Tab-separated table of C-alpha atoms in Angstrom:
chain	number	residue	atom	x	y	z
A	1	UNK	CA	7.840	-14.817	6.246
A	2	UNK	CA	5.030	-13.269	7.790
A	3	UNK	CA	1.776	-15.479	6.380
A	4	UNK	CA	-1.245	-15.389	8.817
A	5	UNK	CA	-4.651	-16.919	7.944
A	6	UNK	CA	-7.365	-15.260	6.016
A	7	UNK	CA	-8.762	-13.074	9.213
A	8	UNK	CA	-5.085	-11.841	10.515
A	9	UNK	CA	-4.695	-10.425	6.696
A	10	UNK	CA	-8.350	-8.814	6.641
A	11	UNK	CA	-7.449	-7.690	10.267
A	12	UNK	CA	-4.455	-5.810	9.010
A	13	UNK	CA	-5.964	-4.599	5.547
A	14	UNK	CA	-8.361	-2.809	7.934
A	15	UNK	CA	-5.929	-1.135	9.905
A	16	UNK	CA	-4.565	-0.107	6.625
A	17	UNK	CA	-7.724	1.308	5.552
A	18	UNK	CA	-8.385	3.298	8.753
A	19	UNK	CA	-5.351	4.872	8.259
A	20	UNK	CA	-6.288	6.084	4.806
A	21	UNK	CA	-9.456	7.612	6.251
A	22	UNK	CA	-6.881	9.961	8.484
A	23	UNK	CA	-5.253	11.397	4.831
A	24	UNK	CA	-6.049	14.730	4.203
A	25	UNK	CA	-7.536	14.659	0.751
A	26	UNK	CA	-5.931	16.093	-1.744
A	27	UNK	CA	-6.970	16.645	-5.196
A	28	UNK	CA	-4.858	14.379	-7.767
A	29	UNK	CA	-3.929	11.900	-5.067
A	30	UNK	CA	-4.977	8.940	-3.395
A	31	UNK	CA	-5.778	8.322	0.147
A	32	UNK	CA	-3.834	5.167	1.228
A	33	UNK	CA	-3.127	3.443	4.260
A	34	UNK	CA	-0.075	1.110	5.098
A	35	UNK	CA	1.306	-0.828	7.855
A	36	UNK	CA	4.395	-2.659	8.250
A	37	UNK	CA	3.890	-6.490	10.272
A	38	UNK	CA	6.913	-8.574	11.461
A	39	UNK	CA	6.808	-12.067	11.524
A	40	UNK	CA	6.269	-12.815	14.823
A	41	UNK	CA	2.798	-10.379	13.873
A	42	UNK	CA	3.473	-7.283	15.339
A	43	UNK	CA	3.406	-3.769	13.702
A	44	UNK	CA	6.448	-2.768	12.980
A	45	UNK	CA	5.364	0.683	11.236
A	46	UNK	CA	2.814	2.383	9.422
A	47	UNK	CA	1.344	5.514	7.528
A	48	UNK	CA	-1.124	7.165	5.485
A	49	UNK	CA	-0.820	9.314	2.120
A	50	UNK	CA	0.389	13.019	2.993
A	51	UNK	CA	1.237	12.125	6.975
A	52	UNK	CA	4.858	13.759	6.619
A	53	UNK	CA	4.679	16.175	3.801
A	54	UNK	CA	2.317	16.479	0.782
A	55	UNK	CA	3.964	14.249	-1.506
A	56	UNK	CA	4.540	11.288	0.657
A	57	UNK	CA	2.980	8.077	0.052
A	58	UNK	CA	1.650	5.340	2.586
A	59	UNK	CA	4.166	2.821	1.941
A	60	UNK	CA	6.692	5.681	2.036
A	61	UNK	CA	6.236	6.869	5.309
A	62	UNK	CA	6.112	3.232	7.079
A	63	UNK	CA	8.912	2.558	5.315
A	64	UNK	CA	10.455	5.598	6.722
A	65	UNK	CA	9.800	4.871	10.234
A	66	UNK	CA	12.460	1.692	10.122
A	67	UNK	CA	16.261	1.526	9.371
A	68	UNK	CA	16.777	0.772	5.785
A	69	UNK	CA	18.818	-2.565	6.892
A	70	UNK	CA	16.530	-3.562	9.359
A	71	UNK	CA	16.531	-7.345	9.869
A	72	UNK	CA	12.939	-7.832	10.220
A	73	UNK	CA	11.998	-6.843	6.907
A	74	UNK	CA	12.839	-10.229	5.640
A	75	UNK	CA	9.933	-11.959	7.061
A	76	UNK	CA	7.610	-8.895	6.870
A	77	UNK	CA	4.524	-8.223	5.055
A	78	UNK	CA	3.356	-4.849	4.150
A	79	UNK	CA	-0.535	-4.132	4.128
A	80	UNK	CA	-1.411	-1.339	1.628
A	81	UNK	CA	-5.287	-0.347	0.718
A	82	UNK	CA	-4.254	0.563	-2.660
A	83	UNK	CA	-1.433	-1.512	-5.018
A	84	UNK	CA	1.573	0.025	-4.484
A	85	UNK	CA	2.463	2.659	-7.452
A	86	UNK	CA	5.169	1.540	-10.189
A	87	UNK	CA	5.549	5.206	-11.588
A	88	UNK	CA	5.894	8.550	-9.283
A	89	UNK	CA	4.617	12.027	-11.332
A	90	UNK	CA	7.578	13.458	-9.381
A	91	UNK	CA	11.222	12.510	-9.382
A	92	UNK	CA	10.477	9.838	-6.436
A	93	UNK	CA	11.131	6.134	-6.114
A	94	UNK	CA	7.903	4.667	-6.771
A	95	UNK	CA	6.325	2.580	-4.032
A	96	UNK	CA	6.780	-1.254	-5.402
A	97	UNK	CA	10.495	-0.357	-5.878
A	98	UNK	CA	10.700	0.655	-2.244
A	99	UNK	CA	9.129	-2.840	-1.308
A	100	UNK	CA	11.829	-4.660	-3.324
A	101	UNK	CA	14.480	-2.715	-2.114
A	102	UNK	CA	13.136	-3.216	1.622
A	103	UNK	CA	13.083	-7.144	0.783
A	104	UNK	CA	9.612	-6.965	2.416
A	105	UNK	CA	8.616	-10.738	0.729
A	106	UNK	CA	4.646	-10.334	0.620
A	107	UNK	CA	2.704	-7.503	0.217
A	108	UNK	CA	-1.285	-7.537	0.672
A	109	UNK	CA	-3.378	-5.102	-1.044
A	110	UNK	CA	-7.311	-4.004	-0.958
A	111	UNK	CA	-7.588	-2.386	-4.179
A	112	UNK	CA	-5.513	-2.326	-7.285
A	113	UNK	CA	-4.859	1.206	-8.479
A	114	UNK	CA	-7.559	1.801	-11.108
A	115	UNK	CA	-6.385	3.911	-14.486
A	116	UNK	CA	-7.549	7.908	-12.833
A	117	UNK	CA	-3.630	9.201	-12.487
A	118	UNK	CA	-1.721	6.450	-14.354
A	119	UNK	CA	-2.620	4.845	-17.173
A	120	UNK	CA	-1.525	1.425	-16.353
A	121	UNK	CA	-0.116	0.686	-12.839
A	122	UNK	CA	1.752	-2.486	-12.612
A	123	UNK	CA	3.009	-2.570	-8.745
A	124	UNK	CA	1.489	-5.685	-8.697
A	125	UNK	CA	2.748	-7.139	-11.494
A	126	UNK	CA	6.451	-6.046	-10.614
A	127	UNK	CA	6.365	-7.164	-7.577
A	128	UNK	CA	5.338	-10.845	-8.754
A	129	UNK	CA	7.962	-11.080	-11.188
A	130	UNK	CA	10.286	-10.430	-8.632
A	131	UNK	CA	9.223	-12.838	-6.434
A	132	UNK	CA	6.956	-10.933	-3.648
A	133	UNK	CA	3.932	-13.281	-2.911
A	134	UNK	CA	0.617	-10.509	-3.234
A	135	UNK	CA	-2.056	-11.363	-2.066
A	136	UNK	CA	-5.357	-9.137	-3.327
A	137	UNK	CA	-8.577	-9.261	-0.921
A	138	UNK	CA	-11.055	-7.435	-3.092
A	139	UNK	CA	-13.818	-8.088	-0.659
A	140	UNK	CA	-12.512	-4.619	1.067
A	141	UNK	CA	-11.547	-3.002	-2.260
A	142	UNK	CA	-14.784	-0.895	-2.140
A	143	UNK	CA	-13.714	0.507	1.995
A	144	UNK	CA	-10.398	1.171	0.260
A	145	UNK	CA	-12.102	3.130	-2.492
A	146	UNK	CA	-14.753	5.022	-0.342
A	147	UNK	CA	-11.683	6.898	1.581
A	148	UNK	CA	-10.852	8.280	-1.967
A	149	UNK	CA	-14.673	9.958	-2.310
A	150	UNK	CA	-12.733	12.893	-3.001
A	151	UNK	CA	-11.357	12.386	-5.990
A	152	UNK	CA	-13.301	13.352	-9.020
A	153	UNK	CA	-14.123	10.485	-12.091
A	154	UNK	CA	-13.222	7.530	-9.659
A	155	UNK	CA	-16.900	6.397	-9.916
A	156	UNK	CA	-16.415	6.285	-13.550
A	157	UNK	CA	-13.301	4.532	-13.509
A	158	UNK	CA	-14.057	2.067	-11.114
A	159	UNK	CA	-11.669	-0.691	-10.660
A	160	UNK	CA	-9.735	-3.422	-12.287
């Protein structure tokens, strides 16, 4: 499993935040970036919200770039600027479930999803309960939140 030192985690999560800044702002949707890193420390795929369509999430875009049975996923880590979603408004698979189905054993996030659109996102908890190692880097939460300044009410909501 890809388990780098803290400096590498910070570098990859910063890359995810940089990707989030590329998202076309949309009312009612977060701007998120995601990077999948192989066990050897190389980038396997990346994506950001709405990169390929108006409803795509960052993790969804990144995972779609790899075959579902790609053996590299079993040792990979996914870096996401926001906690993977645990539910979706549309009839789409939540990102936490996509990560579990892909068999990725490690997830690194910058920011837990606030209750702005979903009352209680439990992606973090679902992943941990399934045995995934989840690392939160709260020192980069403000940078991840800044890519979402287009969302009214976010300042009042804050983060958890």
